[in-house]
Amino acid sequence: MDRRTIKRGSGKQLVEGKAFRLADEVRYIQAKAADHDGRFVALGQLVLFSTDTGDAWLLDVADQLAARLARGGEPEPIHLEETDTTFAVRWKGRYRIEGPTFVYTDNDSHRVTSILGYPTQKIVQTG
């Protein structure tokens, strides 16, 4: 699986003026997915979003890495390691945007899934 450490430091603060914990953001977006509440959070090169269908994702828009956080309102497991200055995500796959379509390729199965109805325009604007 792809694994990337994103360091926060001088000039790389993801959230200014407040402590940032990726695990807290993941729990927040999973809770919104469980409520079938569409939300979009952009933090530097990271995007977290939930949909009204109960799906949720964590994306690295710089490298087009993806990890599903929820499906149909049910949380999906994610492996995160976090310290005060860095965090690491075990990315489960890659994504690309083709117009209104979110296309996800799973690292393990190599299965390609195309999904309509995601905030693709916002994702592209963030990247």
PDB file of C-alpha atoms in Angstrom, residues 96-103 113-117 120:
ATOM      1  CA  ARG A  96      -8.663  10.576 -10.560  1.00  0.00           C
ATOM      2  CA  ILE A  97     -11.398  12.943 -11.637  1.00  0.00           C
ATOM      3  CA  GLU A  98     -12.925  12.592 -15.103  1.00  0.00           C
ATOM      4  CA  GLY A  99     -15.423  15.432 -15.439  1.00  0.00           C
ATOM      5  CA  PRO A 100     -18.211  14.683 -12.941  1.00  0.00           C
ATOM      6  CA  THR A 101     -16.900  11.165 -12.271  1.00  0.00           C
ATOM      7  CA  PHE A 102     -14.730  10.132  -9.312  1.00  0.00           C
ATOM      8  CA  VAL A 103     -12.653   7.120 -10.401  1.00  0.00           C
ATOM      9  CA  THR A 113     -14.778   1.976  -9.448  1.00  0.00           C
ATOM     10  CA  SER A 114     -16.473   4.985 -11.075  1.00  0.00           C
ATOM     11  CA  ILE A 115     -18.789   7.043  -8.876  1.00  0.00           C
ATOM     12  CA  LEU A 116     -21.090   9.918  -9.801  1.00  0.00           C
ATOM     13  CA  GLY A 117     -22.440  12.483  -7.336  1.00  0.00           C
ATOM     14  CA  THR A 120     -15.536  16.492  -8.050  1.00  0.00           C
TER      15      THR A 120
END
